[in-house]
Amino acid sequence: MPSFAGLIAGPVAWQEPPAWMRSTEIDELAPPPPPPAASWAAALAISGALTNTQPVTEPGLTQAGALGRAFGADWYDRIHVLPARLDVGNVISTVVRTVEVWNAWSVTRVLGSITAEGGLDGVALSGPPAPPLAYLPLASRLYTVTVATAGPAVIDHQLLFDFGSELPRLAIVGRRVVVFGFAPDWSGGMDERLEWVTEVLPAYDGSEQRVRLRQAARRQWGFGVLAVDQDATRLDHLLFGWGGRRYALPVWPEADRLPSPLAVGATTVMVSDAALKDYRAGGLLVLVRDAAYSEAGEILSIAGNTLTLKLPLANAFPAGARVMPALLARLDGEVSLSRPHEGLARCTLRFTVEDDVDRAAAEIGPIWQGYAVLDVRPDRSDELDETWTRTLAVLDNLSGMVSTDDTTGAPLRRRQARWLAVGRSAIDAWKRWAAARAGRANPLWLPSFADELRPTATIAPTDTAVKVQATLYARMVAAHPLRAALRIETVAGQIFHRRITGATALSEAEESLAIDSALGVTLAPADVRRMMFMALARLDADALELHYETDNVAVLAPRFVEVLQ
């Protein structure tokens, strides 16, 4: 800025104002007092350099506005992931795709990290060196995405490329399942097998200790398939190409019919009795129009009977198409396929489910002395089978007398009965009951369901003894622990459970059974419908099988063995 030498001029001489400006209060003849001499002297002595202060900053004016971008502004000055969404479809074999990451800035940008939301189960990213990695101006790099056949059924991953101020994403979506869309041949029904593992440690006296070794039951489904014409060839190819991999296996007994069509992109599906079926958040459902047209979807959430899907449907389904839960399952062992004639194929299949989740355990009957009572009467259209086994310790040196010891003093009975579950609620209740049993782990009270004892006298409210017809109980049983639990059913529907503490033969026709507590009511002999024994029993095997005769009727025939307390 230029500087100039200069001088500050002194004050001008005083001049009397015009007459029209004169004040009547001021003496016009008196001159104004001069400034002090020191002040004039100081003013006249000021001199120095002149400083230019121009230009002077003026107050700014702010206006709101928007920047109008052209194509170049939309394309440059950002990071691009191409493509941003990678749909691999149905993964039948390993899928390899190439993705480009482009720095569209005119300056170098640094990739700090690559992170995956929710992990990368079954998906691998390879290519350039690991971050941190510098991207030169307008430079791009190619990455390889590999999707394996092993992994979650639904592929939904997000990869984040962290460039500091920018986080471009790569979405990887697809499905890793093939729906086994062939419906079962209901002439032979379907079998569902639930299997736990229990270690039973028996003692010499017949008592035992049980240790549960498997938390959730393994499930198997077995059924026959009848395929006609082109479906027979389609079944052959489906088993040939995918037989060693996982299927999305529909749970056919829990199928519903769509009341109205579902369009492409639908994210919600309505079903019935969702709480009683195998639907769960994170699980699968399938929609099946026929053996050649089906789709699997992952359930994001369940609200009542409304299922929300994690990804929109890729196909449309008409009204009447079936919707049902699905399980990830593999074929077991050999598949037997027969061809009665050239246009017909028949096979029997057994699948092992891989995503084992038990229903919440729940008992069917009341609890007595710490154990549930199975009070549902069996289907008596079939006989109730019993097998008696005594635990005998035999000492035989082959050269002398044989010594035998009955270690328990009583036979251990094995009993098998058949129960019929009609309706979805009943089937669900029996499955929860099976979860409570956990194979051989948890015993229960098993009534004989027979009219074994008949009262001979009225039972008073305070009586602690019951008189019954003689059945050799006092002589042969004498309140043995395996025959000491008593169940009394009345005509009015009352149920009493008592423990027999002793027995006395009153005569050849009558016995008296002592019980641990009075009934509290008056019961005449005519008021008693049945009196029967109960035994503490567990399942004889860790596996329990339900046979579905239809999608709404299931039969189970468990075998029980009595245990000592």
Coordinates of C-alpha atoms in Angstrom, one line a residue:
M1 CA 0.0 0.0 0.0
P2 CA 1.6 3.5 -0.9
S3 CA 2.4 6.1 1.7
F4 CA 2.8 9.9 1.2
A5 CA 4.3 12.6 3.4
G6 CA 1.9 15.3 4.5
L7 CA 0.9 17.9 7.1
I8 CA -2.3 18.3 9.1
A9 CA -3.5 21.8 8.6
G10 CA -4.4 24.0 11.6
P11 CA -7.9 25.4 12.3
V12 CA -9.4 28.1 10.1
A13 CA -9.9 31.6 11.4
W14 CA -13.1 32.3 13.2
Q15 CA -15.9 34.0 11.3
E16 CA -18.9 35.6 12.8
P17 CA -22.1 33.9 11.7
P18 CA -24.6 35.7 9.6
A19 CA -27.2 37.8 11.3
W20 CA -30.0 35.3 10.7
M21 CA -28.0 32.7 12.7
R22 CA -27.2 35.0 15.6
S23 CA -28.4 34.2 19.0
T24 CA -29.9 37.0 21.1
E25 CA -28.4 35.3 24.1
I26 CA -24.8 35.7 22.9
D27 CA -22.9 38.9 22.7
E28 CA -22.1 39.3 19.1
L29 CA -19.2 41.6 19.7
A30 CA -17.4 39.1 22.0
P31 CA -15.2 36.8 20.0
P32 CA -15.1 33.1 21.0
P33 CA -12.4 32.2 23.4
P34 CA -9.4 30.8 21.6
P35 CA -8.2 27.3 22.5
P36 CA -5.4 27.0 24.9
A37 CA -2.1 27.9 23.5
A38 CA -0.7 24.4 24.3
S39 CA -3.4 22.7 22.3
W40 CA -2.8 24.9 19.2
A41 CA 0.9 24.3 19.4
A42 CA 0.4 20.6 19.7
A43 CA -2.0 20.6 16.7
L44 CA 0.3 22.6 14.5
A45 CA 3.2 20.3 15.3
I46 CA 1.5 17.0 14.2
S47 CA 3.0 15.6 11.0
G48 CA 3.9 12.2 9.6
A49 CA 3.2 9.6 6.8
L50 CA -0.2 9.2 5.2
T51 CA -1.6 5.6 5.3
N52 CA -4.0 4.4 2.7
T53 CA -6.8 2.4 4.4
Q54 CA -8.8 1.7 1.2
P55 CA -10.8 -0.3 0.3
V56 CA -13.1 -0.3 3.3
T57 CA -14.8 -3.7 4.1
E58 CA -18.5 -3.3 3.7
P59 CA -21.1 -5.3 5.7
G60 CA -22.0 -8.6 3.8
L61 CA -25.5 -9.7 2.9
T62 CA -26.4 -13.4 3.3
Q63 CA -28.9 -15.1 1.0
A64 CA -30.3 -18.7 1.1
G65 CA -29.8 -20.7 -2.1
A66 CA -29.1 -24.1 -3.7
L67 CA -26.3 -25.2 -5.9
G68 CA -27.6 -26.4 -9.3
R69 CA -25.5 -29.5 -10.1
A70 CA -24.8 -30.7 -13.6
F71 CA -24.0 -34.3 -14.7
G72 CA -20.4 -33.9 -13.8
A73 CA -21.2 -32.9 -10.2
D74 CA -23.4 -36.0 -9.8
W75 CA -20.7 -38.3 -11.1
Y76 CA -17.5 -36.9 -9.8
D77 CA -16.2 -35.9 -6.3
R78 CA -17.4 -39.1 -4.7
I79 CA -16.6 -42.8 -4.3
H80 CA -18.5 -45.3 -6.5
V81 CA -19.1 -49.0 -5.8
L82 CA -20.2 -50.7 -9.1
P83 CA -22.6 -52.4 -8.9
A84 CA -23.9 -51.2 -5.5
R85 CA -26.3 -54.2 -5.3
L86 CA -25.1 -57.7 -6.2
D87 CA -28.0 -60.2 -6.6
V88 CA -26.5 -63.7 -6.9
G89 CA -30.0 -65.4 -7.1
N90 CA -30.3 -69.0 -6.1
V91 CA -26.8 -70.3 -5.3
I92 CA -26.6 -73.8 -6.7
S93 CA -22.8 -73.8 -7.0
T94 CA -20.0 -71.4 -6.0
V95 CA -20.7 -67.9 -7.5
V96 CA -17.9 -65.5 -8.4
R97 CA -18.6 -61.8 -9.2
T98 CA -16.4 -58.8 -9.8
V99 CA -17.0 -55.4 -8.1
E100 CA -15.3 -52.1 -9.0
V101 CA -14.5 -49.4 -6.4
W102 CA -13.7 -46.1 -8.2
N103 CA -12.3 -42.9 -6.7
A104 CA -14.1 -40.2 -8.7
W105 CA -12.3 -37.4 -6.8
S106 CA -9.5 -35.3 -8.3
V107 CA -7.5 -35.9 -5.2
T108 CA -6.1 -39.0 -3.5
R109 CA -8.6 -40.7 -1.1
V110 CA -7.6 -43.4 1.5
L111 CA -9.7 -46.5 2.2
G112 CA -9.5 -46.9 5.9
S113 CA -11.3 -50.2 6.3
I114 CA -13.9 -52.7 4.9
T115 CA -16.4 -53.9 7.4
A116 CA -19.4 -56.3 7.0
E117 CA -22.6 -55.7 8.8
G118 CA -23.7 -59.0 10.4
G119 CA -20.6 -60.9 9.2
L120 CA -19.9 -62.7 6.0
D121 CA -20.9 -66.3 6.5
G122 CA -20.3 -68.1 3.2
V123 CA -19.2 -64.9 1.4
A124 CA -15.5 -63.9 0.7
L125 CA -14.0 -60.7 -0.6
S126 CA -10.6 -60.7 -2.3
G127 CA -8.5 -58.6 -4.6
P128 CA -6.4 -55.5 -3.7
P129 CA -4.2 -55.2 -0.6
A130 CA -5.8 -54.9 2.8
P131 CA -6.7 -51.3 4.0
P132 CA -5.4 -48.7 4.7
L133 CA -5.1 -48.3 0.9
A134 CA -4.6 -45.1 -1.1
Y135 CA -6.8 -44.5 -4.2
L136 CA -5.1 -42.1 -6.6
P137 CA -7.3 -39.4 -8.3
L138 CA -9.8 -41.0 -10.7
A139 CA -8.3 -44.5 -10.0
S140 CA -10.4 -47.7 -9.5
R141 CA -9.7 -51.2 -8.1
L142 CA -11.5 -54.5 -8.8
Y143 CA -12.6 -56.8 -6.0
T144 CA -13.7 -60.4 -6.3
V145 CA -16.8 -61.6 -4.4
T146 CA -17.2 -65.3 -3.9
V147 CA -20.4 -66.8 -2.6
A148 CA -20.2 -70.4 -1.5
T149 CA -23.0 -73.0 -1.3
A150 CA -22.4 -73.4 2.5
G151 CA -23.9 -70.7 4.6
P152 CA -27.2 -69.1 5.6
A153 CA -30.2 -70.0 3.5
V154 CA -30.9 -66.3 2.7
I155 CA -27.9 -64.2 1.6
D156 CA -28.2 -60.7 2.8
H157 CA -24.9 -58.9 3.5
Q158 CA -23.7 -55.3 3.6
L159 CA -20.1 -54.4 2.9
L160 CA -19.0 -50.8 4.0
F161 CA -16.0 -49.2 2.4
D162 CA -14.8 -46.6 4.9
F163 CA -13.2 -43.6 3.1
G164 CA -13.5 -41.3 6.1
S165 CA -16.2 -38.8 5.1
E166 CA -17.9 -41.4 2.8
L167 CA -19.2 -44.9 3.5
P168 CA -20.3 -46.4 0.1
R169 CA -22.0 -49.8 0.5
L170 CA -22.1 -53.1 -1.4
A171 CA -25.3 -55.1 -0.9
I172 CA -25.0 -58.8 -1.6
V173 CA -28.4 -60.6 -1.7
G174 CA -29.6 -64.0 -2.9
R175 CA -30.8 -67.4 -1.7
R176 CA -28.8 -70.5 -0.9
V177 CA -31.6 -73.0 -0.8
V178 CA -33.6 -75.1 -3.2
V179 CA -37.1 -75.8 -2.2
F180 CA -38.2 -79.4 -2.2
G181 CA -41.6 -78.6 -3.6
F182 CA -43.0 -82.1 -4.2
A183 CA -46.0 -82.7 -2.0
P184 CA -46.1 -86.0 0.0
D185 CA -48.3 -88.9 -1.0
W186 CA -50.8 -88.7 1.8
S187 CA -51.9 -92.3 1.2
G188 CA -48.9 -93.3 3.3
G189 CA -48.9 -90.2 5.5
M190 CA -45.8 -88.5 6.9
D191 CA -43.6 -89.3 9.8
E192 CA -41.9 -86.8 12.1
R193 CA -39.2 -88.2 14.4
L194 CA -37.9 -86.4 17.4
E195 CA -34.7 -87.8 19.0
W196 CA -32.8 -86.8 22.1
V197 CA -29.8 -88.4 23.8
T198 CA -29.9 -89.5 27.4
E199 CA -27.4 -91.5 29.5
V200 CA -29.2 -93.8 31.9
L201 CA -27.1 -95.1 34.8
P202 CA -29.0 -98.0 36.5
A203 CA -28.3 -99.1 40.1
Y204 CA -28.3 -102.6 41.4
D205 CA -31.7 -102.1 43.2
G206 CA -33.4 -101.0 39.9
S207 CA -33.3 -97.2 40.6
E208 CA -31.5 -95.1 38.0
Q209 CA -29.9 -91.8 37.3
R210 CA -30.6 -90.0 34.0
V211 CA -28.4 -87.4 32.3
R212 CA -29.6 -85.4 29.4
L213 CA -26.9 -85.1 26.7
R214 CA -28.7 -83.3 23.9
Q215 CA -30.3 -79.9 24.5
A216 CA -32.6 -79.8 21.4
A217 CA -34.1 -82.8 19.6
R218 CA -32.9 -83.9 16.2
R219 CA -35.8 -84.0 13.8
Q220 CA -36.4 -86.2 10.8
W221 CA -39.2 -86.2 8.3
G222 CA -40.1 -89.2 6.2
F223 CA -42.7 -89.4 3.4
G224 CA -43.4 -90.8 0.0
V225 CA -43.6 -88.9 -3.2
L226 CA -45.7 -89.7 -6.3
A227 CA -44.6 -87.8 -9.4
V228 CA -46.3 -88.0 -12.8
D229 CA -45.1 -87.1 -16.3
Q230 CA -42.6 -84.2 -16.4
D231 CA -42.7 -84.0 -12.6
A232 CA -41.1 -87.4 -12.5
T233 CA -38.1 -86.2 -14.5
R234 CA -38.0 -83.0 -12.5
L235 CA -37.9 -85.1 -9.3
D236 CA -35.1 -87.2 -10.7
H237 CA -33.0 -84.1 -11.6
L238 CA -33.7 -82.4 -8.3
L239 CA -32.4 -85.5 -6.4
F240 CA -29.5 -85.9 -8.8
G241 CA -28.2 -82.3 -8.7
W242 CA -28.9 -81.3 -5.1
G243 CA -29.1 -84.5 -3.2
G244 CA -26.0 -83.9 -1.2
R245 CA -26.9 -80.3 -0.2
R246 CA -29.5 -78.7 2.0
Y247 CA -33.1 -78.3 0.9
A248 CA -35.7 -75.9 2.2
L249 CA -38.1 -78.7 3.3
P250 CA -41.7 -77.5 3.6
V251 CA -43.6 -78.7 6.7
W252 CA -46.6 -79.9 4.8
P253 CA -48.8 -80.7 7.8
E254 CA -48.8 -77.0 8.7
A255 CA -49.7 -75.6 5.2
D256 CA -52.2 -72.9 4.6
R257 CA -53.8 -71.8 1.4
L258 CA -53.4 -68.2 0.3
P259 CA -56.8 -66.4 0.5
S260 CA -55.7 -63.9 -2.1
P261 CA -52.8 -63.5 -4.6
L262 CA -49.4 -62.3 -3.6
A263 CA -47.6 -59.9 -6.0
V264 CA -43.9 -59.6 -6.8
G265 CA -42.3 -57.5 -4.1
A266 CA -44.7 -58.5 -1.3
T267 CA -43.1 -58.4 2.1
T268 CA -46.0 -59.7 4.3
V269 CA -47.8 -63.0 4.3
M270 CA -50.9 -63.9 6.3
V271 CA -51.2 -67.4 7.8
S272 CA -53.4 -69.1 10.4
D273 CA -52.4 -70.3 13.9
A274 CA -48.8 -69.0 13.5
A275 CA -48.0 -69.6 17.2
L276 CA -48.9 -73.3 16.9
K277 CA -46.6 -73.9 13.9
D278 CA -42.9 -73.9 13.1
Y279 CA -42.8 -70.2 12.2
R280 CA -40.2 -68.2 14.0
A281 CA -38.3 -65.0 13.4
G282 CA -35.1 -65.8 11.5
G283 CA -36.7 -69.0 10.2
L284 CA -38.0 -69.9 6.7
L285 CA -41.3 -70.1 5.0
V286 CA -42.0 -71.4 1.5
L287 CA -44.7 -70.7 -1.0
V288 CA -45.6 -73.5 -3.4
R289 CA -47.9 -73.3 -6.4
D290 CA -46.8 -76.7 -7.7
A291 CA -43.6 -78.8 -7.9
A292 CA -42.1 -76.6 -10.5
Y293 CA -43.0 -73.2 -9.0
S294 CA -42.0 -72.3 -5.5
E295 CA -40.0 -69.8 -3.5
A296 CA -38.4 -69.6 0.0
G297 CA -38.2 -66.5 2.2
E298 CA -36.7 -65.6 5.5
I299 CA -39.0 -64.4 8.3
L300 CA -38.0 -61.1 9.7
S301 CA -40.7 -60.8 12.4
I302 CA -44.1 -62.2 13.4
A303 CA -47.0 -60.2 14.6
G304 CA -50.0 -62.4 15.4
N305 CA -50.6 -64.3 12.1
T306 CA -48.8 -61.7 9.9
L307 CA -45.3 -62.7 8.8
T308 CA -42.9 -60.0 7.6
L309 CA -40.2 -61.2 5.2
K310 CA -36.6 -60.0 5.3
L311 CA -36.5 -59.7 1.5
P312 CA -39.4 -59.0 -0.9
L313 CA -40.8 -61.9 -2.9
A314 CA -39.2 -62.4 -6.3
N315 CA -42.3 -64.2 -7.8
A316 CA -46.0 -63.8 -7.7
F317 CA -48.3 -66.5 -6.3
P318 CA -52.0 -67.0 -7.0
A319 CA -54.8 -67.5 -4.5
G320 CA -54.8 -71.1 -3.4
A321 CA -51.0 -71.5 -3.4
R322 CA -49.7 -73.1 -0.2
V323 CA -47.7 -71.3 2.4
M324 CA -46.0 -73.1 5.2
P325 CA -42.9 -73.2 7.4
A326 CA -39.7 -74.6 6.0
L327 CA -36.7 -76.3 7.6
L328 CA -33.2 -76.7 6.4
A329 CA -32.7 -80.4 5.8
R330 CA -30.6 -83.0 4.0
L331 CA -31.5 -86.3 2.5
D332 CA -30.5 -89.3 4.5
G333 CA -28.6 -92.2 3.0
E334 CA -30.1 -94.0 0.0
V335 CA -33.2 -93.0 -1.9
S336 CA -35.4 -95.8 -3.2
L337 CA -37.1 -94.8 -6.5
S338 CA -39.4 -97.0 -8.5
R339 CA -41.1 -96.5 -11.8
P340 CA -44.4 -98.5 -12.1
H341 CA -44.6 -97.3 -15.7
E342 CA -42.8 -94.8 -17.9
G343 CA -44.8 -91.7 -16.8
L344 CA -44.8 -92.4 -13.1
A345 CA -42.1 -92.3 -10.4
R346 CA -42.5 -93.2 -6.7
C347 CA -39.9 -92.7 -4.0
T348 CA -39.6 -92.8 -0.2
L349 CA -37.5 -90.0 1.3
R350 CA -36.2 -89.3 4.8
F351 CA -34.7 -85.9 5.7
T352 CA -32.7 -84.8 8.7
V353 CA -33.4 -81.3 9.8
E354 CA -30.3 -79.1 10.5
D355 CA -31.8 -76.1 12.3
D356 CA -33.1 -78.0 15.4
V357 CA -35.3 -75.8 17.6
D358 CA -37.5 -77.4 20.2
R359 CA -40.9 -76.1 21.0
A360 CA -41.2 -74.8 24.6
A361 CA -41.8 -77.7 26.9
A362 CA -45.2 -78.0 28.5
E363 CA -47.0 -80.8 30.4
I364 CA -50.4 -82.0 29.4
G365 CA -51.8 -83.1 32.8
P366 CA -51.6 -81.9 36.4
I367 CA -48.5 -82.1 38.7
W368 CA -48.5 -84.5 41.6
Q369 CA -45.5 -85.0 43.9
G370 CA -43.2 -83.2 41.6
Y371 CA -44.1 -85.1 38.4
A372 CA -46.8 -84.6 35.7
V373 CA -49.7 -87.0 35.4
L374 CA -50.5 -88.1 31.8
D375 CA -54.3 -88.0 32.2
V376 CA -55.3 -88.2 28.5
R377 CA -56.8 -91.5 27.8
P378 CA -55.3 -93.5 24.9
D379 CA -57.1 -94.5 21.8
R380 CA -58.6 -97.9 22.7
S381 CA -59.2 -98.9 19.1
D382 CA -55.7 -100.6 19.5
E383 CA -54.7 -103.0 22.3
L384 CA -52.5 -101.7 25.1
D385 CA -49.4 -103.8 25.1
E386 CA -47.4 -104.7 28.2
T387 CA -44.0 -106.4 28.6
W388 CA -42.8 -107.4 32.1
T389 CA -39.1 -107.7 32.8
R390 CA -37.4 -108.7 36.0
T391 CA -33.9 -107.7 36.7
L392 CA -32.3 -111.0 37.8
A393 CA -28.7 -111.4 38.9
V394 CA -27.7 -115.0 38.1
L395 CA -24.6 -116.6 39.5
D396 CA -23.8 -119.8 37.6
N397 CA -20.3 -121.4 37.7
L398 CA -21.6 -124.2 35.3
S399 CA -20.6 -126.9 37.8
G400 CA -23.0 -126.4 40.7
M401 CA -26.2 -124.9 41.8
V402 CA -27.5 -121.7 40.1
S403 CA -28.1 -118.7 42.4
T404 CA -30.6 -116.1 41.3
D405 CA -31.4 -112.7 42.9
D406 CA -34.4 -110.6 42.0
T407 CA -32.7 -107.2 42.5
T408 CA -35.8 -105.0 42.4
G409 CA -38.3 -107.5 43.9
A410 CA -40.8 -106.6 41.2
P411 CA -41.1 -106.6 37.5
L412 CA -40.4 -103.4 35.4
R413 CA -43.3 -103.1 33.0
R414 CA -43.0 -101.7 29.5
R415 CA -46.3 -100.4 28.2
Q416 CA -47.2 -99.0 24.8
A417 CA -50.4 -97.2 24.0
R418 CA -51.6 -95.1 21.1
W419 CA -52.8 -91.5 21.3
L420 CA -54.7 -89.6 18.6
A421 CA -54.1 -85.9 18.2
V422 CA -56.8 -84.1 16.2
G423 CA -56.4 -80.5 15.3
R424 CA -53.5 -78.1 15.3
S425 CA -53.8 -77.3 19.0
A426 CA -53.7 -80.9 20.1
I427 CA -50.7 -81.7 17.8
D428 CA -48.8 -78.7 19.2
A429 CA -49.7 -79.8 22.8
W430 CA -48.2 -83.2 22.2
K431 CA -45.1 -81.8 20.7
R432 CA -44.6 -79.6 23.8
W433 CA -45.2 -82.6 25.9
A434 CA -42.5 -84.5 24.0
A435 CA -40.1 -81.6 24.6
A436 CA -40.9 -81.9 28.3
R437 CA -40.0 -85.6 28.2
A438 CA -36.7 -84.9 26.4
G439 CA -36.4 -88.6 25.4
R440 CA -35.7 -90.8 28.5
A441 CA -34.7 -87.9 30.7
N442 CA -37.9 -86.9 32.5
P443 CA -40.4 -89.4 33.9
L444 CA -44.1 -88.9 34.6
W445 CA -47.0 -90.6 36.3
L446 CA -48.6 -93.1 33.9
P447 CA -52.0 -94.4 34.9
S448 CA -53.0 -97.8 33.9
F449 CA -56.3 -96.5 32.4
A450 CA -58.1 -99.6 33.7
D451 CA -60.8 -100.2 36.2
E452 CA -58.5 -102.0 38.7
L453 CA -60.1 -101.4 42.1
R454 CA -63.7 -101.1 43.2
P455 CA -64.8 -99.5 46.5
T456 CA -67.0 -101.5 48.7
A457 CA -68.0 -98.8 51.2
T458 CA -68.6 -95.1 51.3
I459 CA -65.5 -93.0 51.8
A460 CA -66.0 -90.3 54.4
P461 CA -64.3 -86.8 54.1
T462 CA -61.9 -87.7 56.9
D463 CA -61.2 -91.3 56.0
T464 CA -57.5 -92.2 55.5
A465 CA -58.4 -95.7 54.4
V466 CA -60.4 -97.0 51.4
K467 CA -62.2 -100.3 51.4
V468 CA -62.1 -102.2 48.1
Q469 CA -62.8 -105.6 46.7
A470 CA -60.0 -108.1 47.4
T471 CA -57.5 -108.4 44.6
L472 CA -54.5 -110.0 46.5
Y473 CA -53.0 -106.5 46.9
A474 CA -52.4 -106.8 50.6
R475 CA -50.8 -110.2 50.2
M476 CA -48.8 -109.8 47.0
V477 CA -48.1 -106.1 46.6
A478 CA -48.2 -104.6 50.1
A479 CA -47.7 -101.0 48.9
H480 CA -44.7 -101.7 46.8
P481 CA -43.3 -98.4 45.4
L482 CA -44.2 -99.5 41.9
R483 CA -47.8 -100.0 42.9
A484 CA -48.3 -97.4 45.6
A485 CA -49.8 -94.4 43.5
L486 CA -53.6 -94.4 43.4
R487 CA -55.8 -92.4 41.0
I488 CA -59.5 -92.0 41.7
E489 CA -61.9 -90.7 39.1
T490 CA -65.4 -89.8 40.0
V491 CA -68.6 -89.6 38.0
A492 CA -68.8 -85.9 38.6
G493 CA -65.3 -85.4 37.1
Q494 CA -63.3 -85.0 40.2
I495 CA -59.8 -86.5 40.2
F496 CA -57.9 -87.5 43.4
H497 CA -54.3 -88.7 43.5
R498 CA -53.1 -90.4 46.7
R499 CA -50.2 -92.6 47.9
I500 CA -51.0 -96.0 49.4
T501 CA -49.1 -96.4 52.6
G502 CA -50.3 -99.8 53.6
A503 CA -52.8 -102.6 52.9
T504 CA -54.8 -105.0 55.1
A505 CA -56.9 -108.0 54.1
L506 CA -60.2 -107.6 55.9
S507 CA -61.7 -110.8 54.5
E508 CA -61.4 -113.0 51.5
A509 CA -63.7 -110.4 49.6
E510 CA -62.4 -107.1 51.0
E511 CA -59.2 -105.2 51.6
S512 CA -58.4 -101.9 53.2
L513 CA -55.9 -99.5 51.6
A514 CA -54.4 -96.8 53.8
I515 CA -53.8 -93.5 52.0
D516 CA -51.5 -90.6 52.9
S517 CA -54.3 -88.1 53.2
A518 CA -58.1 -87.9 53.3
L519 CA -60.1 -87.0 50.2
G520 CA -62.1 -84.2 51.9
V521 CA -65.3 -85.3 50.2
T522 CA -67.9 -88.1 50.6
L523 CA -67.8 -90.7 47.9
A524 CA -70.3 -93.5 47.7
P525 CA -69.2 -96.6 45.6
A526 CA -71.6 -95.4 42.9
D527 CA -69.8 -92.0 42.8
V528 CA -66.5 -93.6 41.7
R529 CA -66.1 -94.1 38.0
R530 CA -62.6 -95.7 38.2
M531 CA -59.8 -96.5 40.6
M532 CA -56.5 -97.4 39.1
F533 CA -52.8 -97.5 39.9
M534 CA -50.2 -95.2 38.5
A535 CA -46.5 -95.8 38.0
L536 CA -43.6 -93.5 37.6
A537 CA -42.4 -94.1 34.1
R538 CA -40.3 -92.6 31.4
L539 CA -40.0 -93.2 27.6
D540 CA -38.3 -96.4 26.8
A541 CA -36.3 -94.8 23.9
D542 CA -34.9 -91.3 23.2
A543 CA -36.8 -91.2 19.9
L544 CA -40.5 -90.4 19.6
E545 CA -42.3 -90.5 16.3
L546 CA -45.5 -88.8 15.2
H547 CA -47.3 -90.2 12.2
Y548 CA -49.5 -87.7 10.3
E549 CA -52.4 -89.5 8.7
T550 CA -53.6 -86.1 7.3
D551 CA -52.3 -82.6 7.8
N552 CA -54.7 -82.3 10.8
V553 CA -54.5 -85.7 12.4
A554 CA -51.4 -87.2 14.1
V555 CA -50.9 -90.5 15.8
L556 CA -48.2 -91.2 18.4
A557 CA -47.5 -94.5 20.1
P558 CA -44.8 -94.0 22.8
R559 CA -43.5 -96.9 24.8
F560 CA -42.9 -96.4 28.5
V561 CA -40.9 -98.3 31.1
E562 CA -41.5 -98.0 34.8
V563 CA -38.8 -96.6 37.1
L564 CA -38.2 -96.7 40.8
Q565 CA -38.2 -93.5 42.7

